[in-house]
Amino acid sequence: MQHPHKRRTLRVLAISAALLTGATFLNGAAQAAGYPERPINLIVSYGPGGGTDLVARMLAPFLQKYLGNDARIVVLNRPGAGGAIGFTELARAQADGYTIGFINTPNLLTIPIERKSAFSWQSYDLLGNLIDDPGAFTVRNDNPLKTLADLSDYAKKNPGKVTVGTTGTGSDDHLAMLRFERSSNTQLSHIPYKGAGEVRGALAGGEITIGAINVGEALQYQKGGTPLRFLGQMGKTRSAALPDVPTFKEQGYDFELASLRGLAAPKGLPEEVRGKLVSALKRTVDDPEFQAKAKEMFAPLRYLPPAEYAKELAAGEAEFQQLWKAAPWLDK
């Protein structure tokens, strides 16, 4: 038989635990009800004027609207190291909902494979994927190259002379360049930049031969007056926004590459705050005005809720690990 004093102690402990649990729950609920109470930083791991930056600035007013509480979102550019600087800052930030950011594939998946990193895709609470933008090779309008076959012929006759601008080592643009080299038996020269905006500037200024720029970004630059032309696009099928440009596969180069761009936060967000962010993103994607703006910007929307997004990232990681074993993509 249990001593009465012991029973009383256990009862007091049980009540205290229940009160603590309740207080934690109420505190979390109160935190969510009041959230956001100060500006939210939205990290973009690439330079101003790139596809992610432009989408982030278009997205911010919609997220603010659906978060309520007079939310204010501040876009912070943290370019460099192929995205690793921004991804690291996002992973290390406080998990309170006041720092969120874009995570971009394949860089998010390839950087931890190729070198020691302070992040992996599991370092984040995923809020949802937004964009799926196929890669492309572009040239200046005055460049005589018209097709990938032209590029291959020229590169074979001039080894190392073709310069390819990308958003960094291990990016989809860089991997596309390496795959093209292997499948065409050519030798190209890699020129990494801090974002697609810089690649566009280098291409427009005649500093590089090829701008490896995603379809949506390139179309927007073209619309803005950059004199560029497509040699091929890397989607499974031709983009609806670019129906006259054949895919790499159609031109005999059997690979496809694209960049997923989604929102994430540091791991360990309070559940109610995470729910609020996930819901605000979903409502943004469903907003016809947002969809119209995305179309105007040639930003190919592909919403994935957190669980589906995680599956896609896990599958991509496995694929890149295999690719790394077969052919490491670091510059020689």
mmCIF file of C-alpha atoms in Angstrom:
data_model
loop_
_atom_site.group_PDB
_atom_site.id
_atom_site.type_symbol
_atom_site.label_atom_id
_atom_site.label_comp_id
_atom_site.label_asym_id
_atom_site.label_seq_id
_atom_site.Cartn_x
_atom_site.Cartn_y
_atom_site.Cartn_z
ATOM 1 C CA MET A 1 0.000 0.000 0.000
ATOM 2 C CA GLN A 2 1.304 3.438 -0.961
ATOM 3 C CA HIS A 3 2.080 5.947 1.785
ATOM 4 C CA PRO A 4 -0.473 8.881 1.806
ATOM 5 C CA HIS A 5 2.360 11.422 1.705
ATOM 6 C CA LYS A 6 3.818 9.704 -1.379
ATOM 7 C CA ARG A 7 0.378 9.639 -3.072
ATOM 8 C CA ARG A 8 -0.022 13.374 -2.370
ATOM 9 C CA THR A 9 3.438 14.106 -3.841
ATOM 10 C CA LEU A 10 2.629 12.132 -7.008
ATOM 11 C CA ARG A 11 -0.720 13.932 -7.318
ATOM 12 C CA VAL A 12 0.990 17.328 -6.977
ATOM 13 C CA LEU A 13 3.592 16.319 -9.583
ATOM 14 C CA ALA A 14 0.856 15.139 -11.984
ATOM 15 C CA ILE A 15 -1.097 18.395 -11.551
ATOM 16 C CA SER A 16 2.107 20.452 -12.044
ATOM 17 C CA ALA A 17 2.935 18.518 -15.228
ATOM 18 C CA ALA A 18 -0.595 19.059 -16.553
ATOM 19 C CA LEU A 19 -0.430 22.764 -15.747
ATOM 20 C CA LEU A 20 2.970 23.049 -17.445
ATOM 21 C CA THR A 21 1.703 21.213 -20.556
ATOM 22 C CA GLY A 22 -1.356 23.466 -20.624
ATOM 23 C CA ALA A 23 0.780 26.564 -20.140
ATOM 24 C CA THR A 24 3.108 25.468 -22.960
ATOM 25 C CA PHE A 25 0.120 24.845 -25.231
ATOM 26 C CA LEU A 26 -1.484 28.189 -24.330
ATOM 27 C CA ASN A 27 1.861 29.937 -24.747
ATOM 28 C CA GLY A 28 2.272 28.346 -28.213
ATOM 29 C CA ALA A 29 -1.286 29.309 -29.169
ATOM 30 C CA ALA A 30 -0.745 32.860 -27.899
ATOM 31 C CA GLN A 31 2.534 33.022 -29.832
ATOM 32 C CA ALA A 32 0.726 31.984 -33.027
ATOM 33 C CA ALA A 33 -2.174 34.378 -32.398
ATOM 34 C CA GLY A 34 0.231 37.281 -32.014
ATOM 35 C CA TYR A 35 2.567 36.124 -34.804
ATOM 36 C CA PRO A 36 4.047 37.993 -36.556
ATOM 37 C CA GLU A 37 4.740 40.840 -34.131
ATOM 38 C CA ARG A 38 7.852 42.127 -35.908
ATOM 39 C CA PRO A 39 9.307 42.014 -39.469
ATOM 40 C CA ILE A 40 10.082 38.604 -40.987
ATOM 41 C CA ASN A 41 13.383 38.237 -42.862
ATOM 42 C CA LEU A 42 13.145 36.302 -46.136
ATOM 43 C CA ILE A 43 16.596 35.066 -47.178
ATOM 44 C CA VAL A 44 17.438 34.738 -50.878
ATOM 45 C CA SER A 45 20.755 32.900 -51.372
ATOM 46 C CA TYR A 46 21.463 34.589 -54.719
ATOM 47 C CA GLY A 47 22.039 38.141 -55.949
ATOM 48 C CA PRO A 48 19.452 40.799 -56.802
ATOM 49 C CA GLY A 49 17.781 40.462 -60.199
ATOM 50 C CA GLY A 50 17.931 36.646 -60.352
ATOM 51 C CA GLY A 51 14.836 34.454 -60.650
ATOM 52 C CA THR A 52 14.628 33.670 -56.922
ATOM 53 C CA ASP A 53 15.059 37.317 -55.935
ATOM 54 C CA LEU A 54 12.362 38.491 -58.364
ATOM 55 C CA VAL A 55 9.909 35.817 -57.181
ATOM 56 C CA ALA A 56 10.670 36.611 -53.502
ATOM 57 C CA ARG A 57 9.837 40.290 -54.027
ATOM 58 C CA MET A 58 6.650 39.416 -55.924
ATOM 59 C CA LEU A 59 5.657 36.889 -53.232
ATOM 60 C CA ALA A 60 6.241 39.106 -50.173
ATOM 61 C CA PRO A 61 3.060 41.276 -50.375
ATOM 62 C CA PHE A 62 0.847 38.171 -50.733
ATOM 63 C CA LEU A 63 2.457 36.373 -47.783
ATOM 64 C CA GLN A 64 2.068 39.554 -45.727
ATOM 65 C CA LYS A 65 -1.626 39.697 -46.601
ATOM 66 C CA TYR A 66 -2.320 36.071 -45.670
ATOM 67 C CA LEU A 67 -0.219 36.116 -42.485
ATOM 68 C CA GLY A 68 -2.219 39.103 -41.224
ATOM 69 C CA ASN A 69 -1.292 41.048 -38.061
ATOM 70 C CA ASP A 70 0.183 43.780 -40.321
ATOM 71 C CA ALA A 71 2.973 41.366 -41.298
ATOM 72 C CA ARG A 72 6.046 42.859 -42.948
ATOM 73 C CA ILE A 73 8.530 40.785 -44.944
ATOM 74 C CA VAL A 74 12.048 42.033 -45.658
ATOM 75 C CA VAL A 75 13.947 40.324 -48.514
ATOM 76 C CA LEU A 76 17.636 39.812 -47.678
ATOM 77 C CA ASN A 77 20.087 38.801 -50.431
ATOM 78 C CA ARG A 78 22.886 36.550 -49.185
ATOM 79 C CA PRO A 79 24.697 35.534 -52.401
ATOM 80 C CA GLY A 80 27.881 33.498 -52.741
ATOM 81 C CA ALA A 81 29.334 29.981 -52.670
ATOM 82 C CA GLY A 82 26.590 28.645 -54.971
ATOM 83 C CA GLY A 83 23.918 29.438 -52.370
ATOM 84 C CA ALA A 84 25.752 27.946 -49.372
ATOM 85 C CA ILE A 85 26.073 31.290 -47.543
ATOM 86 C CA GLY A 86 22.317 31.911 -47.518
ATOM 87 C CA PHE A 87 21.367 28.270 -46.873
ATOM 88 C CA THR A 88 23.740 28.201 -43.870
ATOM 89 C CA GLU A 89 22.365 31.457 -42.445
ATOM 90 C CA LEU A 90 18.814 30.114 -42.774
ATOM 91 C CA ALA A 91 19.674 26.774 -41.124
ATOM 92 C CA ARG A 92 21.402 28.524 -38.192
ATOM 93 C CA ALA A 93 18.740 31.189 -37.583
ATOM 94 C CA GLN A 94 16.441 31.073 -34.581
ATOM 95 C CA ALA A 95 13.429 28.809 -35.188
ATOM 96 C CA ASP A 96 10.833 31.401 -34.229
ATOM 97 C CA GLY A 97 9.209 32.160 -37.605
ATOM 98 C CA TYR A 98 11.033 35.478 -38.032
ATOM 99 C CA THR A 99 13.565 34.064 -40.505
ATOM 100 C CA ILE A 100 12.356 32.144 -43.543
ATOM 101 C CA GLY A 101 14.045 31.677 -46.891
ATOM 102 C CA PHE A 102 14.106 30.168 -50.346
ATOM 103 C CA ILE A 103 15.908 26.865 -50.790
ATOM 104 C CA ASN A 104 16.967 25.991 -54.338
ATOM 105 C CA THR A 105 17.696 22.643 -55.913
ATOM 106 C CA PRO A 106 19.963 21.164 -56.967
ATOM 107 C CA ASN A 107 22.420 23.411 -55.023
ATOM 108 C CA LEU A 108 20.739 22.608 -51.692
ATOM 109 C CA LEU A 109 21.308 18.890 -52.406
ATOM 110 C CA THR A 110 24.627 18.981 -54.262
ATOM 111 C CA ILE A 111 26.638 21.273 -51.931
ATOM 112 C CA PRO A 112 26.490 18.870 -48.909
ATOM 113 C CA ILE A 113 27.510 16.005 -51.230
ATOM 114 C CA GLU A 114 30.534 17.807 -52.696
ATOM 115 C CA ARG A 115 31.878 19.489 -49.534
ATOM 116 C CA LYS A 116 31.474 19.798 -45.767
ATOM 117 C CA SER A 117 28.407 21.964 -45.117
ATOM 118 C CA ALA A 118 26.497 23.353 -42.172
ATOM 119 C CA PHE A 119 23.170 22.299 -43.708
ATOM 120 C CA SER A 120 21.274 19.603 -45.564
ATOM 121 C CA TRP A 121 17.661 19.674 -46.696
ATOM 122 C CA GLN A 122 16.736 18.057 -43.361
ATOM 123 C CA SER A 123 18.042 21.189 -41.550
ATOM 124 C CA TYR A 124 14.760 22.962 -42.301
ATOM 125 C CA ASP A 125 11.054 22.941 -41.639
ATOM 126 C CA LEU A 126 9.667 22.856 -45.190
ATOM 127 C CA LEU A 127 6.813 25.286 -45.873
ATOM 128 C CA GLY A 128 6.112 24.272 -49.494
ATOM 129 C CA ASN A 129 7.635 24.332 -52.961
ATOM 130 C CA LEU A 130 6.647 27.147 -55.298
ATOM 131 C CA ILE A 131 8.595 27.010 -58.596
ATOM 132 C CA ASP A 132 9.904 24.305 -60.933
ATOM 133 C CA ASP A 133 11.984 26.025 -63.627
ATOM 134 C CA PRO A 134 13.778 23.991 -66.342
ATOM 135 C CA GLY A 135 17.352 24.859 -67.288
ATOM 136 C CA ALA A 136 18.317 26.293 -70.671
ATOM 137 C CA PHE A 137 21.328 27.352 -72.721
ATOM 138 C CA THR A 138 21.104 30.886 -74.116
ATOM 139 C CA VAL A 139 23.351 32.982 -76.357
ATOM 140 C CA ARG A 140 23.359 36.613 -77.430
ATOM 141 C CA ASN A 141 21.183 37.376 -80.447
ATOM 142 C CA ASP A 142 24.228 38.164 -82.583
ATOM 143 C CA ASN A 143 25.874 34.795 -81.858
ATOM 144 C CA PRO A 144 25.998 32.613 -85.038
ATOM 145 C CA LEU A 145 25.222 29.425 -83.011
ATOM 146 C CA LYS A 146 21.589 28.409 -83.572
ATOM 147 C CA THR A 147 21.337 24.857 -82.149
ATOM 148 C CA LEU A 148 23.082 22.546 -79.677
ATOM 149 C CA ALA A 149 24.633 20.737 -82.680
ATOM 150 C CA ASP A 150 26.188 24.071 -83.736
ATOM 151 C CA LEU A 151 27.525 24.503 -80.197
ATOM 152 C CA SER A 152 28.968 20.984 -80.167
ATOM 153 C CA ASP A 153 30.675 21.442 -83.575
ATOM 154 C CA TYR A 154 32.178 24.795 -82.566
ATOM 155 C CA ALA A 155 33.343 23.497 -79.149
ATOM 156 C CA LYS A 156 35.060 20.467 -80.758
ATOM 157 C CA LYS A 157 36.986 22.741 -83.104
ATOM 158 C CA ASN A 158 37.814 25.198 -80.275
ATOM 159 C CA PRO A 159 38.417 23.202 -77.045
ATOM 160 C CA GLY A 160 37.967 25.328 -73.907
ATOM 161 C CA LYS A 161 37.057 28.438 -75.883
ATOM 162 C CA VAL A 162 33.305 28.272 -75.128
ATOM 163 C CA THR A 163 32.675 29.955 -71.769
ATOM 164 C CA VAL A 164 29.538 29.007 -69.822
ATOM 165 C CA GLY A 165 28.165 31.306 -67.101
ATOM 166 C CA THR A 166 26.351 29.546 -64.221
ATOM 167 C CA THR A 167 25.028 30.340 -60.730
ATOM 168 C CA GLY A 168 27.861 28.323 -59.144
ATOM 169 C CA THR A 169 29.567 24.964 -58.801
ATOM 170 C CA GLY A 170 27.043 22.164 -58.362
ATOM 171 C CA SER A 171 24.120 24.285 -59.595
ATOM 172 C CA ASP A 172 21.678 22.884 -62.148
ATOM 173 C CA ASP A 173 23.365 25.157 -64.718
ATOM 174 C CA HIS A 174 26.816 23.737 -63.900
ATOM 175 C CA LEU A 175 25.609 20.117 -63.910
ATOM 176 C CA ALA A 176 23.913 20.787 -67.264
ATOM 177 C CA MET A 177 27.199 22.077 -68.672
ATOM 178 C CA LEU A 178 29.067 18.970 -67.450
ATOM 179 C CA ARG A 179 26.410 16.621 -68.831
ATOM 180 C CA PHE A 180 26.513 18.413 -72.167
ATOM 181 C CA GLU A 181 30.327 18.123 -72.222
ATOM 182 C CA ARG A 182 30.116 14.362 -71.589
ATOM 183 C CA SER A 183 27.327 13.653 -74.062
ATOM 184 C CA SER A 184 28.869 15.816 -76.823
ATOM 185 C CA ASN A 185 32.502 14.891 -76.077
ATOM 186 C CA THR A 186 33.487 18.569 -75.859
ATOM 187 C CA GLN A 187 35.461 20.731 -73.447
ATOM 188 C CA LEU A 188 33.809 23.942 -72.172
ATOM 189 C CA SER A 189 35.055 26.549 -69.661
ATOM 190 C CA HIS A 190 33.017 27.114 -66.485
ATOM 191 C CA ILE A 191 32.518 30.692 -65.216
ATOM 192 C CA PRO A 192 30.571 30.729 -61.904
ATOM 193 C CA TYR A 193 28.607 33.821 -60.794
ATOM 194 C CA LYS A 194 26.621 34.764 -57.667
ATOM 195 C CA GLY A 195 23.228 34.640 -59.365
ATOM 196 C CA ALA A 196 21.352 34.561 -62.663
ATOM 197 C CA GLY A 197 21.269 38.385 -62.737
ATOM 198 C CA GLU A 198 25.084 38.408 -62.979
ATOM 199 C CA VAL A 199 25.030 35.685 -65.669
ATOM 200 C CA ARG A 200 22.544 37.784 -67.665
ATOM 201 C CA GLY A 201 24.825 40.852 -67.369
ATOM 202 C CA ALA A 202 27.871 38.868 -68.492
ATOM 203 C CA LEU A 203 25.989 37.432 -71.474
ATOM 204 C CA ALA A 204 24.578 40.821 -72.496
ATOM 205 C CA GLY A 205 28.065 42.341 -72.215
ATOM 206 C CA GLY A 206 29.626 39.623 -74.400
ATOM 207 C CA GLU A 207 31.842 38.343 -71.551
ATOM 208 C CA ILE A 208 30.617 34.732 -71.919
ATOM 209 C CA THR A 209 29.480 32.568 -74.842
ATOM 210 C CA ILE A 210 26.656 30.669 -73.117
ATOM 211 C CA GLY A 211 24.347 31.821 -70.334
ATOM 212 C CA ALA A 212 23.074 28.728 -68.516
ATOM 213 C CA ILE A 213 19.905 30.412 -67.257
ATOM 214 C CA ASN A 214 16.574 28.808 -66.308
ATOM 215 C CA VAL A 215 13.721 29.200 -68.804
ATOM 216 C CA GLY A 216 11.564 31.497 -66.652
ATOM 217 C CA GLU A 217 14.480 33.777 -65.794
ATOM 218 C CA ALA A 218 15.705 33.952 -69.398
ATOM 219 C CA LEU A 219 12.217 34.768 -70.722
ATOM 220 C CA GLN A 220 11.919 37.585 -68.220
ATOM 221 C CA TYR A 221 15.342 38.981 -69.193
ATOM 222 C CA GLN A 222 14.355 38.706 -72.853
ATOM 223 C CA LYS A 223 11.111 40.593 -72.158
ATOM 224 C CA GLY A 224 13.150 43.225 -70.291
ATOM 225 C CA GLY A 225 15.269 43.848 -73.386
ATOM 226 C CA THR A 226 18.300 41.541 -72.918
ATOM 227 C CA PRO A 227 19.282 40.435 -76.463
ATOM 228 C CA LEU A 228 19.356 36.684 -75.830
ATOM 229 C CA ARG A 229 18.250 33.616 -77.784
ATOM 230 C CA PHE A 230 17.644 30.017 -76.683
ATOM 231 C CA LEU A 231 19.654 27.043 -78.000
ATOM 232 C CA GLY A 232 17.621 24.480 -76.041
ATOM 233 C CA GLN A 233 15.610 23.893 -72.887
ATOM 234 C CA MET A 234 16.077 21.079 -70.350
ATOM 235 C CA GLY A 235 12.511 20.169 -69.378
ATOM 236 C CA LYS A 236 10.891 16.769 -70.001
ATOM 237 C CA THR A 237 8.755 18.540 -72.603
ATOM 238 C CA ARG A 238 8.777 21.993 -74.170
ATOM 239 C CA SER A 239 7.688 24.786 -71.825
ATOM 240 C CA ALA A 240 4.259 26.223 -72.636
ATOM 241 C CA ALA A 241 5.921 29.649 -72.481
ATOM 242 C CA LEU A 242 8.587 28.528 -74.996
ATOM 243 C CA PRO A 243 6.838 26.234 -77.490
ATOM 244 C CA ASP A 244 9.225 26.853 -80.419
ATOM 245 C CA VAL A 245 12.447 25.895 -78.616
ATOM 246 C CA PRO A 246 13.271 22.154 -78.688
ATOM 247 C CA THR A 247 14.353 20.303 -75.557
ATOM 248 C CA PHE A 248 17.882 18.934 -75.137
ATOM 249 C CA LYS A 249 16.406 15.416 -75.526
ATOM 250 C CA GLU A 250 14.803 16.363 -78.845
ATOM 251 C CA GLN A 251 18.246 17.549 -80.012
ATOM 252 C CA GLY A 252 19.907 14.251 -79.051
ATOM 253 C CA TYR A 253 21.230 15.099 -75.568
ATOM 254 C CA ASP A 254 19.412 12.736 -73.230
ATOM 255 C CA PHE A 255 19.116 14.596 -69.926
ATOM 256 C CA GLU A 256 16.837 17.031 -68.155
ATOM 257 C CA LEU A 257 17.502 19.428 -65.290
ATOM 258 C CA ALA A 258 15.375 21.962 -63.441
ATOM 259 C CA SER A 259 15.472 24.061 -60.287
ATOM 260 C CA LEU A 260 12.883 23.659 -57.536
ATOM 261 C CA ARG A 261 12.482 26.821 -55.463
ATOM 262 C CA GLY A 262 10.521 26.562 -52.259
ATOM 263 C CA LEU A 263 10.198 28.181 -48.857
ATOM 264 C CA ALA A 264 11.644 26.821 -45.635
ATOM 265 C CA ALA A 265 12.436 27.886 -42.081
ATOM 266 C CA PRO A 266 15.009 26.713 -39.526
ATOM 267 C CA LYS A 267 14.155 23.304 -38.030
ATOM 268 C CA GLY A 268 12.007 23.378 -34.889
ATOM 269 C CA LEU A 269 9.389 26.065 -35.558
ATOM 270 C CA PRO A 270 6.557 26.206 -33.000
ATOM 271 C CA GLU A 271 3.808 24.042 -34.566
ATOM 272 C CA GLU A 272 1.222 26.861 -34.626
ATOM 273 C CA VAL A 273 3.651 29.290 -36.294
ATOM 274 C CA ARG A 274 4.632 26.663 -38.873
ATOM 275 C CA GLY A 275 0.938 26.023 -39.597
ATOM 276 C CA LYS A 276 0.366 29.738 -40.131
ATOM 277 C CA LEU A 277 3.281 30.012 -42.594
ATOM 278 C CA VAL A 278 2.296 26.838 -44.513
ATOM 279 C CA SER A 279 -1.292 28.081 -44.793
ATOM 280 C CA ALA A 280 -0.222 31.593 -45.914
ATOM 281 C CA LEU A 281 1.952 30.103 -48.674
ATOM 282 C CA LYS A 282 -0.839 27.787 -49.883
ATOM 283 C CA ARG A 283 -3.346 30.665 -49.929
ATOM 284 C CA THR A 284 -0.817 32.769 -51.860
ATOM 285 C CA VAL A 285 -0.394 30.055 -54.522
ATOM 286 C CA ASP A 286 -4.192 29.735 -54.820
ATOM 287 C CA ASP A 287 -4.624 33.508 -55.255
ATOM 288 C CA PRO A 288 -5.555 34.300 -58.914
ATOM 289 C CA GLU A 289 -3.724 37.640 -58.712
ATOM 290 C CA PHE A 290 -0.536 35.883 -57.611
ATOM 291 C CA GLN A 291 -0.933 33.301 -60.398
ATOM 292 C CA ALA A 292 -1.354 36.113 -62.963
ATOM 293 C CA LYS A 293 1.785 37.890 -61.693
ATOM 294 C CA ALA A 294 3.770 34.626 -61.783
ATOM 295 C CA LYS A 295 2.668 34.050 -65.391
ATOM 296 C CA GLU A 296 3.640 37.602 -66.302
ATOM 297 C CA MET A 297 7.084 36.926 -64.783
ATOM 298 C CA PHE A 298 7.380 33.531 -66.574
ATOM 299 C CA ALA A 299 7.739 31.884 -63.137
ATOM 300 C CA PRO A 300 6.552 28.261 -63.630
ATOM 301 C CA LEU A 301 4.507 27.474 -60.497
ATOM 302 C CA ARG A 302 4.486 23.949 -59.089
ATOM 303 C CA TYR A 303 3.140 23.909 -55.556
ATOM 304 C CA LEU A 304 4.155 20.988 -53.356
ATOM 305 C CA PRO A 305 2.908 20.790 -49.746
ATOM 306 C CA PRO A 306 5.617 20.028 -47.136
ATOM 307 C CA ALA A 307 5.268 16.198 -47.135
ATOM 308 C CA GLU A 308 5.390 15.903 -50.956
ATOM 309 C CA TYR A 309 8.212 18.440 -51.093
ATOM 310 C CA ALA A 310 10.224 16.314 -48.628
ATOM 311 C CA LYS A 311 9.714 13.193 -50.803
ATOM 312 C CA GLU A 312 10.939 15.065 -53.885
ATOM 313 C CA LEU A 313 14.032 16.384 -52.065
ATOM 314 C CA ALA A 314 14.865 12.902 -50.704
ATOM 315 C CA ALA A 315 14.583 11.410 -54.217
ATOM 316 C CA GLY A 316 16.739 14.207 -55.684
ATOM 317 C CA GLU A 317 19.384 13.728 -52.998
ATOM 318 C CA ALA A 318 19.632 9.986 -53.756
ATOM 319 C CA GLU A 319 19.952 10.738 -57.484
ATOM 320 C CA PHE A 320 22.761 13.288 -56.968
ATOM 321 C CA GLN A 321 24.623 10.948 -54.598
ATOM 322 C CA GLN A 322 24.636 8.343 -57.393
ATOM 323 C CA LEU A 323 25.743 10.940 -59.935
ATOM 324 C CA TRP A 324 28.580 12.082 -57.631
ATOM 325 C CA LYS A 325 29.841 8.497 -57.287
ATOM 326 C CA ALA A 326 29.766 8.072 -61.071
ATOM 327 C CA ALA A 327 31.183 11.480 -62.026
ATOM 328 C CA PRO A 328 32.030 14.154 -59.411
ATOM 329 C CA TRP A 329 31.081 17.579 -60.732
ATOM 330 C CA LEU A 330 33.689 19.761 -59.020
ATOM 331 C CA ASP A 331 35.761 21.893 -61.373
ATOM 332 C CA LYS A 332 39.064 20.289 -62.237
#
